[in-house]
Coordinates of C-alpha atoms in Angstrom, one line a residue:
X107 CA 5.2 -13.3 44.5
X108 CA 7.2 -10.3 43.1
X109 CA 4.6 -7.0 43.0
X110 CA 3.9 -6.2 39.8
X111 CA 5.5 -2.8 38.1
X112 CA 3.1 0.5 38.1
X113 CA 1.2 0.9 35.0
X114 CA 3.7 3.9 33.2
X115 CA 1.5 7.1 32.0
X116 CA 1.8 9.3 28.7
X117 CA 0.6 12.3 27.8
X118 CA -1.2 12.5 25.0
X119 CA -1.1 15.1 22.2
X120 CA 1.6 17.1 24.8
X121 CA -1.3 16.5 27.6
X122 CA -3.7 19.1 25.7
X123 CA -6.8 17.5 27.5
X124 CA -9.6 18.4 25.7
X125 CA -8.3 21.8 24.4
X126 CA -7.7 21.2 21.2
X127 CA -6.0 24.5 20.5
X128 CA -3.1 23.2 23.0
X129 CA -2.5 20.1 21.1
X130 CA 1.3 19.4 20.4
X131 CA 2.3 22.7 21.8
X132 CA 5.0 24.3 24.0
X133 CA 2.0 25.1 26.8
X134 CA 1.1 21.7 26.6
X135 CA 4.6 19.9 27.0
X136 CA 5.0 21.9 29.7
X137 CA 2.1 21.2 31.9
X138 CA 3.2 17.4 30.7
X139 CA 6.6 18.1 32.2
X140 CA 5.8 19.6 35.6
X141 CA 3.1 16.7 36.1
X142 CA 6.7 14.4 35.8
X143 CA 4.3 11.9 33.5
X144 CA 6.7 8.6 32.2
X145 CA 6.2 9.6 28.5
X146 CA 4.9 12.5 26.4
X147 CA 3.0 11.1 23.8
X148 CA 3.3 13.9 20.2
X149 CA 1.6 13.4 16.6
X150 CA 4.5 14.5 13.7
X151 CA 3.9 15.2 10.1
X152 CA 6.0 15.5 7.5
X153 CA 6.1 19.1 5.6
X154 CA 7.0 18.8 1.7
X155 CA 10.6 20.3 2.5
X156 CA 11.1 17.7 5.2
X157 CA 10.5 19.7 8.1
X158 CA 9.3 17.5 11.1
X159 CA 6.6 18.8 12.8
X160 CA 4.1 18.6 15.8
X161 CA 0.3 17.8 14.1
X162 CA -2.0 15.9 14.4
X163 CA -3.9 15.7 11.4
X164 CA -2.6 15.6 7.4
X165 CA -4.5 18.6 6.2
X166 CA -5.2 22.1 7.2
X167 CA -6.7 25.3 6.1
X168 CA -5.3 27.6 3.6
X169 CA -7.3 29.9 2.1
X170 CA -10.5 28.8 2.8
X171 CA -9.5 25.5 1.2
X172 CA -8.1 22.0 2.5
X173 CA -4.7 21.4 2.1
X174 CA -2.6 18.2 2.7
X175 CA -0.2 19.3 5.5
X176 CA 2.9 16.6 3.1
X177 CA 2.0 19.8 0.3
X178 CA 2.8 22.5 2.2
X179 CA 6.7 23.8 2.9
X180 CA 7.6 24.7 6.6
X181 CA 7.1 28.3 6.1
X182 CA 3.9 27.4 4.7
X183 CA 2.9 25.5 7.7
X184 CA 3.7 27.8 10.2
X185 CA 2.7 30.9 8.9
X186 CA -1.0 29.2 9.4
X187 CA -0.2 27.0 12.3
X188 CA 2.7 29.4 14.3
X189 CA 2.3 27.9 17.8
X190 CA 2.9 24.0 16.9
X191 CA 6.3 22.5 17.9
X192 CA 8.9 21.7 15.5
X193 CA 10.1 18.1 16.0
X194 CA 13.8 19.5 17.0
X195 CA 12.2 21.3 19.4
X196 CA 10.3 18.5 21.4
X197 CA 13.2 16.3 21.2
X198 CA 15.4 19.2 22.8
X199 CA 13.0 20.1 25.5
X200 CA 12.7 16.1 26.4
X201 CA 16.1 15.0 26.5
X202 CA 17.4 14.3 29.9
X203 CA 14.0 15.0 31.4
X204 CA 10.9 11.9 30.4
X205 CA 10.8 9.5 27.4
X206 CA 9.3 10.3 24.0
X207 CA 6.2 8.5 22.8
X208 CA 6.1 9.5 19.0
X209 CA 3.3 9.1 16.7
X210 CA 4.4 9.1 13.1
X211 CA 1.4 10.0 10.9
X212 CA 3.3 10.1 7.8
X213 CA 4.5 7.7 5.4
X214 CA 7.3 7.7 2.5
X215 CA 7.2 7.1 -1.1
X216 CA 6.6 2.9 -1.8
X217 CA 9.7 2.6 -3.6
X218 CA 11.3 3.5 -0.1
X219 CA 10.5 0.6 2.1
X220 CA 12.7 -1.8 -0.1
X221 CA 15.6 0.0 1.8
X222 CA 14.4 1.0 5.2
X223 CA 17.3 3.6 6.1
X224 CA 16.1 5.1 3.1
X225 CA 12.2 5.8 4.0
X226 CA 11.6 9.2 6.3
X227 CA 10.1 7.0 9.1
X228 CA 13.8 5.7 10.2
X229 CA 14.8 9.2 9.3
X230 CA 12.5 10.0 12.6
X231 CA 13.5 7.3 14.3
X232 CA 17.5 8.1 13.7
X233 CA 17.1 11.7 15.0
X234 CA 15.1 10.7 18.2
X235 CA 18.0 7.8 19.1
X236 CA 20.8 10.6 18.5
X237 CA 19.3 12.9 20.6
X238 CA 17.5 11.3 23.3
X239 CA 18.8 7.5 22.9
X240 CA 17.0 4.8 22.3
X241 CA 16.1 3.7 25.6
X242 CA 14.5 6.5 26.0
X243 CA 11.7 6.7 23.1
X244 CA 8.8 4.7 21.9
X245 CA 7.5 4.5 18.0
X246 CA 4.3 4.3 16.9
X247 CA 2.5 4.6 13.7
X248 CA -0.6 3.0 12.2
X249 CA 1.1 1.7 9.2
X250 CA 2.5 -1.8 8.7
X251 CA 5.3 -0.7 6.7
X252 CA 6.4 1.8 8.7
X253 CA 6.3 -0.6 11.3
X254 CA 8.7 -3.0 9.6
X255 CA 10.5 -0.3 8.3
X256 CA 12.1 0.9 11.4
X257 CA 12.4 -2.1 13.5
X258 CA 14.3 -3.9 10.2
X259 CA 16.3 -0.5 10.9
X260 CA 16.8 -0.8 14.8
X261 CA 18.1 -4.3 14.7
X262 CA 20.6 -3.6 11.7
X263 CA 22.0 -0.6 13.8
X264 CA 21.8 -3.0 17.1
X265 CA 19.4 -0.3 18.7
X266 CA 16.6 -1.6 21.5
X267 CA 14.1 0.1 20.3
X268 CA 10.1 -0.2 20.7
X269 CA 8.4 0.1 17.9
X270 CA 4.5 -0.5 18.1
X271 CA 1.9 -1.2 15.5
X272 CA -1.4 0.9 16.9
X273 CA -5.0 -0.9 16.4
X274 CA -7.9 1.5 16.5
X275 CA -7.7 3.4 13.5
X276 CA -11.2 5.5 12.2
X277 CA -13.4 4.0 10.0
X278 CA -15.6 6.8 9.6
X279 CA -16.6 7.0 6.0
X280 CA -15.5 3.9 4.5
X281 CA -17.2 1.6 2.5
X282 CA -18.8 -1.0 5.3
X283 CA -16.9 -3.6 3.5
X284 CA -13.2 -2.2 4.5
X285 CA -14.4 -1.2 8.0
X286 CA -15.2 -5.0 8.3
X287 CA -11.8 -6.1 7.4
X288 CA -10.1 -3.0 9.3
X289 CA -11.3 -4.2 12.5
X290 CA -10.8 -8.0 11.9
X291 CA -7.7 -7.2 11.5
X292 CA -7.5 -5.7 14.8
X293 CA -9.4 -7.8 16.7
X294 CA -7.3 -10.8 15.2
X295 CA -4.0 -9.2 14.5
X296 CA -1.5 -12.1 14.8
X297 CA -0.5 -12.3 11.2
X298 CA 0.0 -7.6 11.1
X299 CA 2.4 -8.3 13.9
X300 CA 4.3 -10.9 12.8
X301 CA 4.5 -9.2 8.9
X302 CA 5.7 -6.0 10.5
X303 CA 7.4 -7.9 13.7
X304 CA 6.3 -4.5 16.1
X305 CA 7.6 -5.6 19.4
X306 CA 4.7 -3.4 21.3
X307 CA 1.0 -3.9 21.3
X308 CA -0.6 -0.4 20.8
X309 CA -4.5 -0.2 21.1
X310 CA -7.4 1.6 22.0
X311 CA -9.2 0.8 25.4
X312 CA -12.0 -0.6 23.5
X313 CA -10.3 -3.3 21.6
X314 CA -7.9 -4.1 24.4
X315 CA -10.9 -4.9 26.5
X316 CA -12.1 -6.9 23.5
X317 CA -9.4 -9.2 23.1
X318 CA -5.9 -7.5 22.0
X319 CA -4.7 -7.3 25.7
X320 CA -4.8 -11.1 26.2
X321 CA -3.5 -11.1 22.5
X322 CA -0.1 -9.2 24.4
X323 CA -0.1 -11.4 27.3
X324 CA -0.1 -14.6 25.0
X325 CA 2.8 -12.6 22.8
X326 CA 5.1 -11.7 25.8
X327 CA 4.6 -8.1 24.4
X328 CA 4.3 -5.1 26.6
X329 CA 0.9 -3.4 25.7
X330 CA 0.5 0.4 25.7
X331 CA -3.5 1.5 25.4
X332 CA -5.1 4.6 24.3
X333 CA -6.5 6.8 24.8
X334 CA -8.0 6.9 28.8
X335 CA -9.5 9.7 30.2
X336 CA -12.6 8.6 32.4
X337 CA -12.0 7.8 35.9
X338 CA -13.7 4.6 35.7
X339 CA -11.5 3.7 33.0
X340 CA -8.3 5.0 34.5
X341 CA -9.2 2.8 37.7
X342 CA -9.2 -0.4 35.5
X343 CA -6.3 0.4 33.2
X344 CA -3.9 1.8 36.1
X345 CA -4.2 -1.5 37.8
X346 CA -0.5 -3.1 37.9
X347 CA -0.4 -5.7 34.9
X348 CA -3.2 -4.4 33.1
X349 CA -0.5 -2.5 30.9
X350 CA 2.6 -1.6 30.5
X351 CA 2.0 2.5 29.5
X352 CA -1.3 3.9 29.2
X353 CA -2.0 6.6 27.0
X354 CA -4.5 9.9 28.8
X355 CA -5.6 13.5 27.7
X356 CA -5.9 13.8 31.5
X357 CA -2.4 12.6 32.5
X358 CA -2.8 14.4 36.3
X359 CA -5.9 11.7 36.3
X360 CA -4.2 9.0 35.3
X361 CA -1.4 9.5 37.8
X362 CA -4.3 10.1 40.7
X363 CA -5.4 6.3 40.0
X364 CA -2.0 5.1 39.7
X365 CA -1.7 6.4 43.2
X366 CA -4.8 4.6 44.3
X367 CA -3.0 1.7 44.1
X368 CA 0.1 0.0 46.4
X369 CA 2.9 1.4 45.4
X370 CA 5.9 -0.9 44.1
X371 CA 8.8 -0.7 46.4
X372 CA 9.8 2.5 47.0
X373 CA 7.1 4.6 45.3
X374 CA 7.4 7.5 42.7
X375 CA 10.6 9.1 42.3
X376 CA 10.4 13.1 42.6
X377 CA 9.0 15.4 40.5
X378 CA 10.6 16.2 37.2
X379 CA 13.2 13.9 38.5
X380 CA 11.5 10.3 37.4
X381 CA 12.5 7.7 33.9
X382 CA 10.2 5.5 33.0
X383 CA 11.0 1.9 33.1
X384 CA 11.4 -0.4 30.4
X385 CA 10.3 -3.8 30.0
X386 CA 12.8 -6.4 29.7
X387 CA 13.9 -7.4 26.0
X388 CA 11.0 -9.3 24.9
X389 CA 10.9 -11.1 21.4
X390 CA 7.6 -10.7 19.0

């Protein structure tokens, strides 16, 4: 029987950990970077001049009063937020080194999606391929649309590019109603993934315990979970054929209980040195 590939490992959020203060930062990517992970995994907003950059959530403080990040101009944005990454600068410090793992966590205008060149998701997506290839990234977003959006994109420009649909969203708040239907959806999501045809099953632990992982296997779809960061966890997900990437705010960790495993034929490349491996063409 042919040994089964390592389980690949992203850092998330840059590999902040639990500092949340690091999160999509320079100090972060470059911890990521020494520890040679497979993939750094990085949030992106959209500022209201177009700007790309490294956040995590859509709001922000501004004198003493929320503001939706999508409102705010660059200069806006980083006079109050001065140490986040722009997206040109990720993409820079990646290319040539690991693969990109980028979270989009904006979307366009609806009028956009009835051309999908048009909407600023494949406007992402473009600029990533150009600079890094497209071998060498993953997308992922939460929203259907965006989903469809860029993979409709990928095949018309002929590009063999991963594009995931991620399961797990927060529910916190909603009406107990939609958070029922949310997490149907998730726990049943044949019909999202053939609507939005995402070629990569993106989920967190808990649901791809519950059912989503065997939901990839059935699929032929590689599977990337988030996020892992207990050792206990990390022991089960790092497991060859559990996964195909696993997403961990303790990336150092997850590479530990990779290593507590047999390694596949010759073992980790060196340091700094290593590309992360990508699954055969696979068909949703």
């Amino acid at each position: 029987m042919r040994p089964k590939e390592p389980v690949l490992v992203s850092a998330h959020r840059c590999g902040a950990g639990g500092d949340r203060a690091l999160e999509n930062t320079r100090v972060a990517l470059e911890d990521a970077l020494d520890l040679a992970v497979d993939f750094v995994e990085f949030d992106v907003q959209r500022c209201s001049d177009g700007t790309l950059v490294l956040f995590h959530d859509d709001w922000l403080w501004v004198d003493g009063r929320r503001r939706w990040l999508g409102d705010l101009t660059f200069e806006e944005f980083s006079a109050r937020a001065p140490h986040f990454l722009r997206y040109e600068e990720v993409l820079a410090a990646l290319a040539g080194v690991t693969r990109a793992h980028i979270d989009l966590k904006f979307t366009s205008p609806d009028g956009a999606y009835a051309d999908p060149a048009a909407t600023w998701e494949v406007a992402a997506a473009r600029r990533a391929v150009e600079v890094l290839g497209a071998d060498q990234l993953i997308v992922t977003t939460l929203e259907d649309k965006a989903v469809r959006a860029v993979r409709d994109w990928s095949d018309q420009e002929g590009h063999d590019l991963l594009v995931g649909l991620s399961l797990g969203r927060s529910v916190r708040g909603l009406p107990l109603h939609r958070q029922l239907r949310i997490r149907v959806s998730e726990l049943l999501p044949r019909l999202r993934y053939t609507e939005s045809r995402a070629n990569l099953v993106v989920a967190k632990h808990t649901l791809a315990r519950l059912g989503v992982a065997a939901f990839a296997r059935r699929r032929g779809l590689p599977l990337l979970v988030w996020t892992v960061d207990t050792e206990d966890s990390l022991r089960y997900w790092m497991k060859p054929g559990r996964a195909w990437l696993v997403t961990s705010n303790d990336p150092a960790l997850a590479l530990t209980a990779r290593d507590g495993y047999p390694r596949h034929r010759s073992g980790r490349p060196p340091r700094r040195d290593r590309r992360a491996r990508r699954p055969a063409r696979l068909e949703p």
